[in-house]
PDB file of C-alpha atoms in Angstrom:
ATOM      1  CA  MET A  20       0.018   0.000  -0.010  1.00 53.00           C
ATOM      2  CA  PRO A  21       1.511   3.309  -1.002  1.00 57.00           C
ATOM      3  CA  THR A  22       2.145   5.874   1.503  1.00 63.00           C
ATOM      4  CA  PRO A  23       1.072   9.542   1.352  1.00 59.00           C
ATOM      5  CA  ASP A  24       4.704  10.663   0.855  1.00 59.00           C
ATOM      6  CA  HIS A  25       4.875   8.087  -2.016  1.00 61.00           C
ATOM      7  CA  ASN A  26       3.206  10.612  -4.741  1.00 62.00           C
ATOM      8  CA  THR A  27       4.861  13.687  -3.491  1.00 63.00           C
ATOM      9  CA  PRO A  28       7.213  15.319  -6.130  1.00 60.00           C
ATOM     10  CA  PRO A  29      11.200  15.728  -5.423  1.00 61.00           C
ATOM     11  CA  ALA A  30      12.129  18.430  -3.281  1.00 63.00           C
ATOM     12  CA  GLY A  31      12.312  21.988  -4.921  1.00 60.00           C
ATOM     13  CA  THR A  32      10.078  20.895  -7.427  1.00 60.00           C
ATOM     14  CA  GLY A  33       6.367  22.333  -6.829  1.00 61.00           C
ATOM     15  CA  PRO A  34       3.356  22.633  -9.152  1.00 63.00           C
ATOM     16  CA  GLY A  35       4.888  25.924 -10.664  1.00 65.00           C
ATOM     17  CA  THR A  36       8.610  24.690 -11.231  1.00 65.00           C
ATOM     18  CA  ARG A  37      10.045  22.100 -13.257  1.00 63.00           C
ATOM     19  CA  ALA A  38      12.106  19.375 -12.374  1.00 59.00           C
ATOM     20  CA  PRO A  39      15.680  19.626 -13.590  1.00 60.00           C
ATOM     21  CA  LEU A  40      16.839  17.725 -16.497  1.00 58.00           C
ATOM     22  CA  THR A  41      19.330  15.219 -16.058  1.00 60.00           C
ATOM     23  CA  ARG A  42      22.079  14.954 -18.642  1.00 58.00           C
ATOM     24  CA  ARG A  43      22.218  11.628 -20.762  1.00 56.00           C
ATOM     25  CA  ALA A  44      25.154  10.319 -22.643  1.00 55.00           C
ATOM     26  CA  SER A  45      24.899  11.487 -26.076  1.00 53.00           C
ATOM     27  CA  THR A  46      24.788   9.007 -28.938  1.00 52.00           C
ATOM     28  CA  ASP A  47      24.754  11.678 -31.430  1.00 56.00           C
ATOM     29  CA  VAL A  48      28.342  11.722 -33.179  1.00 55.00           C
ATOM     30  CA  THR A  49      27.483  15.444 -34.681  1.00 55.00           C
ATOM     31  CA  SER A  50      27.134  16.577 -31.094  1.00 57.00           C
ATOM     32  CA  PRO A  51      28.932  14.369 -28.870  1.00 56.00           C
ATOM     33  CA  GLY A  52      28.517  16.072 -25.606  1.00 61.00           C
ATOM     34  CA  PRO A  53      31.065  17.167 -23.199  1.00 64.00           C
ATOM     35  CA  THR A  54      32.940  14.196 -22.951  1.00 71.00           C
ATOM     36  CA  GLY A  55      32.622  12.997 -26.316  1.00 74.00           C
ATOM     37  CA  PRO A  56      31.373   9.904 -28.309  1.00 80.00           C
ATOM     38  CA  THR A  57      31.192   6.885 -26.206  1.00 84.00           C
ATOM     39  CA  ALA A  58      33.464   3.756 -27.504  1.00 87.00           C
ATOM     40  CA  THR A  59      30.244   2.098 -28.717  1.00 89.00           C
ATOM     41  CA  VAL A  60      29.274   5.121 -31.095  1.00 87.00           C
ATOM     42  CA  ARG A  61      33.030   5.219 -32.137  1.00 88.00           C
ATOM     43  CA  ALA A  62      33.147   1.466 -32.824  1.00 89.00           C
ATOM     44  CA  ALA A  63      29.713   1.828 -34.891  1.00 90.00           C
ATOM     45  CA  VAL A  64      30.777   4.547 -36.796  1.00 90.00           C
ATOM     46  CA  TRP A  65      34.080   2.891 -37.616  1.00 87.00           C
ATOM     47  CA  THR A  66      32.288  -0.058 -38.729  1.00 89.00           C
ATOM     48  CA  GLY A  67      30.029   1.579 -40.691  1.00 89.00           C
ATOM     49  CA  CYS A  68      32.699   3.691 -42.508  1.00 87.00           C
ATOM     50  CA  HIS A  69      34.789   0.603 -43.311  1.00 87.00           C
ATOM     51  CA  LEU A  70      31.754  -1.808 -44.201  1.00 90.00           C
ATOM     52  CA  GLY A  71      33.145  -2.257 -47.770  1.00 88.00           C
ATOM     53  CA  GLU A  72      36.602  -3.424 -46.873  1.00 87.00           C
ATOM     54  CA  LEU A  73      35.360  -5.603 -43.903  1.00 89.00           C
ATOM     55  CA  ALA A  74      32.824  -7.314 -46.436  1.00 90.00           C
ATOM     56  CA  ALA A  75      35.450  -7.864 -49.142  1.00 88.00           C
ATOM     57  CA  ILE A  76      37.985  -9.463 -46.166  1.00 89.00           C
ATOM     58  CA  THR A  77      34.992 -11.589 -44.791  1.00 90.00           C
ATOM     59  CA  ILE A  78      33.804 -12.699 -48.167  1.00 92.00           C
ATOM     60  CA  THR A  79      37.068 -13.549 -49.699  1.00 91.00           C
ATOM     61  CA  GLY A  80      38.245 -15.424 -46.301  1.00 90.00           C
ATOM     62  CA  SER A  81      34.765 -17.294 -46.289  1.00 93.00           C
ATOM     63  CA  LEU A  82      35.603 -18.492 -49.851  1.00 92.00           C
ATOM     64  CA  ALA A  83      38.906 -19.412 -48.973  1.00 92.00           C
ATOM     65  CA  ILE A  84      37.362 -21.955 -46.346  1.00 93.00           C
ATOM     66  CA  THR A  85      34.600 -23.305 -48.341  1.00 94.00           C
ATOM     67  CA  VAL A  86      35.455 -23.085 -51.854  1.00 92.00           C
ATOM     68  CA  SER A  87      39.063 -22.953 -52.775  1.00 91.00           C
ATOM     69  CA  VAL A  88      42.280 -22.081 -50.657  1.00 91.00           C
ATOM     70  CA  TRP A  89      43.281 -19.643 -53.337  1.00 92.00           C
ATOM     71  CA  PHE A  90      40.885 -17.169 -52.135  1.00 93.00           C
ATOM     72  CA  ALA A  91      43.465 -16.606 -49.240  1.00 92.00           C
ATOM     73  CA  ALA A  92      45.724 -15.212 -51.693  1.00 93.00           C
ATOM     74  CA  VAL A  93      43.041 -12.561 -52.609  1.00 92.00           C
ATOM     75  CA  ALA A  94      41.961 -11.925 -49.125  1.00 91.00           C
ATOM     76  CA  ALA A  95      45.867 -11.436 -47.990  1.00 92.00           C
ATOM     77  CA  LEU A  96      45.969  -9.052 -51.047  1.00 93.00           C
ATOM     78  CA  LEU A  97      42.900  -7.218 -49.999  1.00 91.00           C
ATOM     79  CA  ALA A  98      44.060  -6.722 -46.420  1.00 90.00           C
ATOM     80  CA  LEU A  99      47.429  -5.538 -47.341  1.00 93.00           C
ATOM     81  CA  VAL A 100      45.846  -2.894 -49.593  1.00 92.00           C
ATOM     82  CA  TRP A 101      43.681  -1.846 -47.179  1.00 90.00           C
ATOM     83  CA  ALA A 102      46.415  -1.488 -44.489  1.00 91.00           C
ATOM     84  CA  ALA A 103      48.616   0.340 -47.041  1.00 93.00           C
ATOM     85  CA  HIS A 104      45.890   2.863 -47.484  1.00 90.00           C
ATOM     86  CA  GLU A 105      45.011   3.156 -43.836  1.00 88.00           C
ATOM     87  CA  TYR A 106      48.662   3.810 -43.211  1.00 92.00           C
ATOM     88  CA  ARG A 107      48.727   6.541 -45.971  1.00 91.00           C
ATOM     89  CA  ALA A 108      45.508   8.181 -44.667  1.00 87.00           C
ATOM     90  CA  HIS A 109      47.092   8.224 -41.180  1.00 86.00           C
ATOM     91  CA  ARG A 110      50.138   9.695 -42.403  1.00 88.00           C
ATOM     92  CA  SER A 111      48.736  12.351 -44.364  1.00 88.00           C
ATOM     93  CA  THR A 112      46.199  13.682 -41.356  1.00 83.00           C
ATOM     94  CA  ARG A 113      49.197  13.564 -38.870  1.00 76.00           C
ATOM     95  CA  THR A 114      50.660  17.224 -38.000  1.00 68.00           C
ATOM     96  CA  THR A 115      53.992  17.617 -39.004  1.00 59.00           C
ATOM     97  CA  HIS A 116      55.319  19.860 -36.442  1.00 54.00           C
ATOM     98  CA  ASP A 117      54.204  19.470 -32.780  1.00 53.00           C
ATOM     99  CA  THR A 118      54.787  22.928 -31.087  1.00 53.00           C
ATOM    100  CA  THR A 119      53.531  21.977 -27.489  1.00 52.00           C
ATOM    101  CA  THR A 120      56.300  19.561 -27.322  1.00 53.00           C
ATOM    102  CA  ASP A 121      58.933  22.259 -28.572  1.00 53.00           C
ATOM    103  CA  THR A 122      57.619  24.939 -26.052  1.00 55.00           C
ATOM    104  CA  THR A 123      57.611  22.163 -23.184  1.00 55.00           C
ATOM    105  CA  ARG A 124      61.219  21.337 -24.130  1.00 56.00           C
ATOM    106  CA  GLU A 125      62.676  24.471 -24.367  1.00 57.00           C
ATOM    107  CA  ALA A 126      61.160  25.347 -21.022  1.00 55.00           C
ATOM    108  CA  GLY A 127      62.752  22.547 -19.329  1.00 56.00           C
ATOM    109  CA  GLU A 128      66.129  23.558 -20.676  1.00 58.00           C
ATOM    110  CA  GLN A 129      65.815  27.015 -19.531  1.00 58.00           C
ATOM    111  CA  ALA A 130      65.013  25.931 -15.984  1.00 54.00           C
TER     112      ALA A 130
END
């Protein structure tokens, strides 16, 4: 049986006030919130962006197991091409000169 206190609103919230909203973790990648997207969201986005590569490796790997071992060479070649592409993409987006490291190093040498 509910008590009279069971249906009372939380402290500070009466009929004329609104209850404070609680902040939930964001699952929207475009507005990740103050802490950034969760690991699950990052993994889902990565998988979605690389779906073609994952499908190519999975399909040729499955064909190597079920049809002919020669498909393993195709799967290995596709994996090598994918790795080379990822390496080039990583190298091209990397900054060429880190100013924070240089200023920290100079400050440490002067002390």
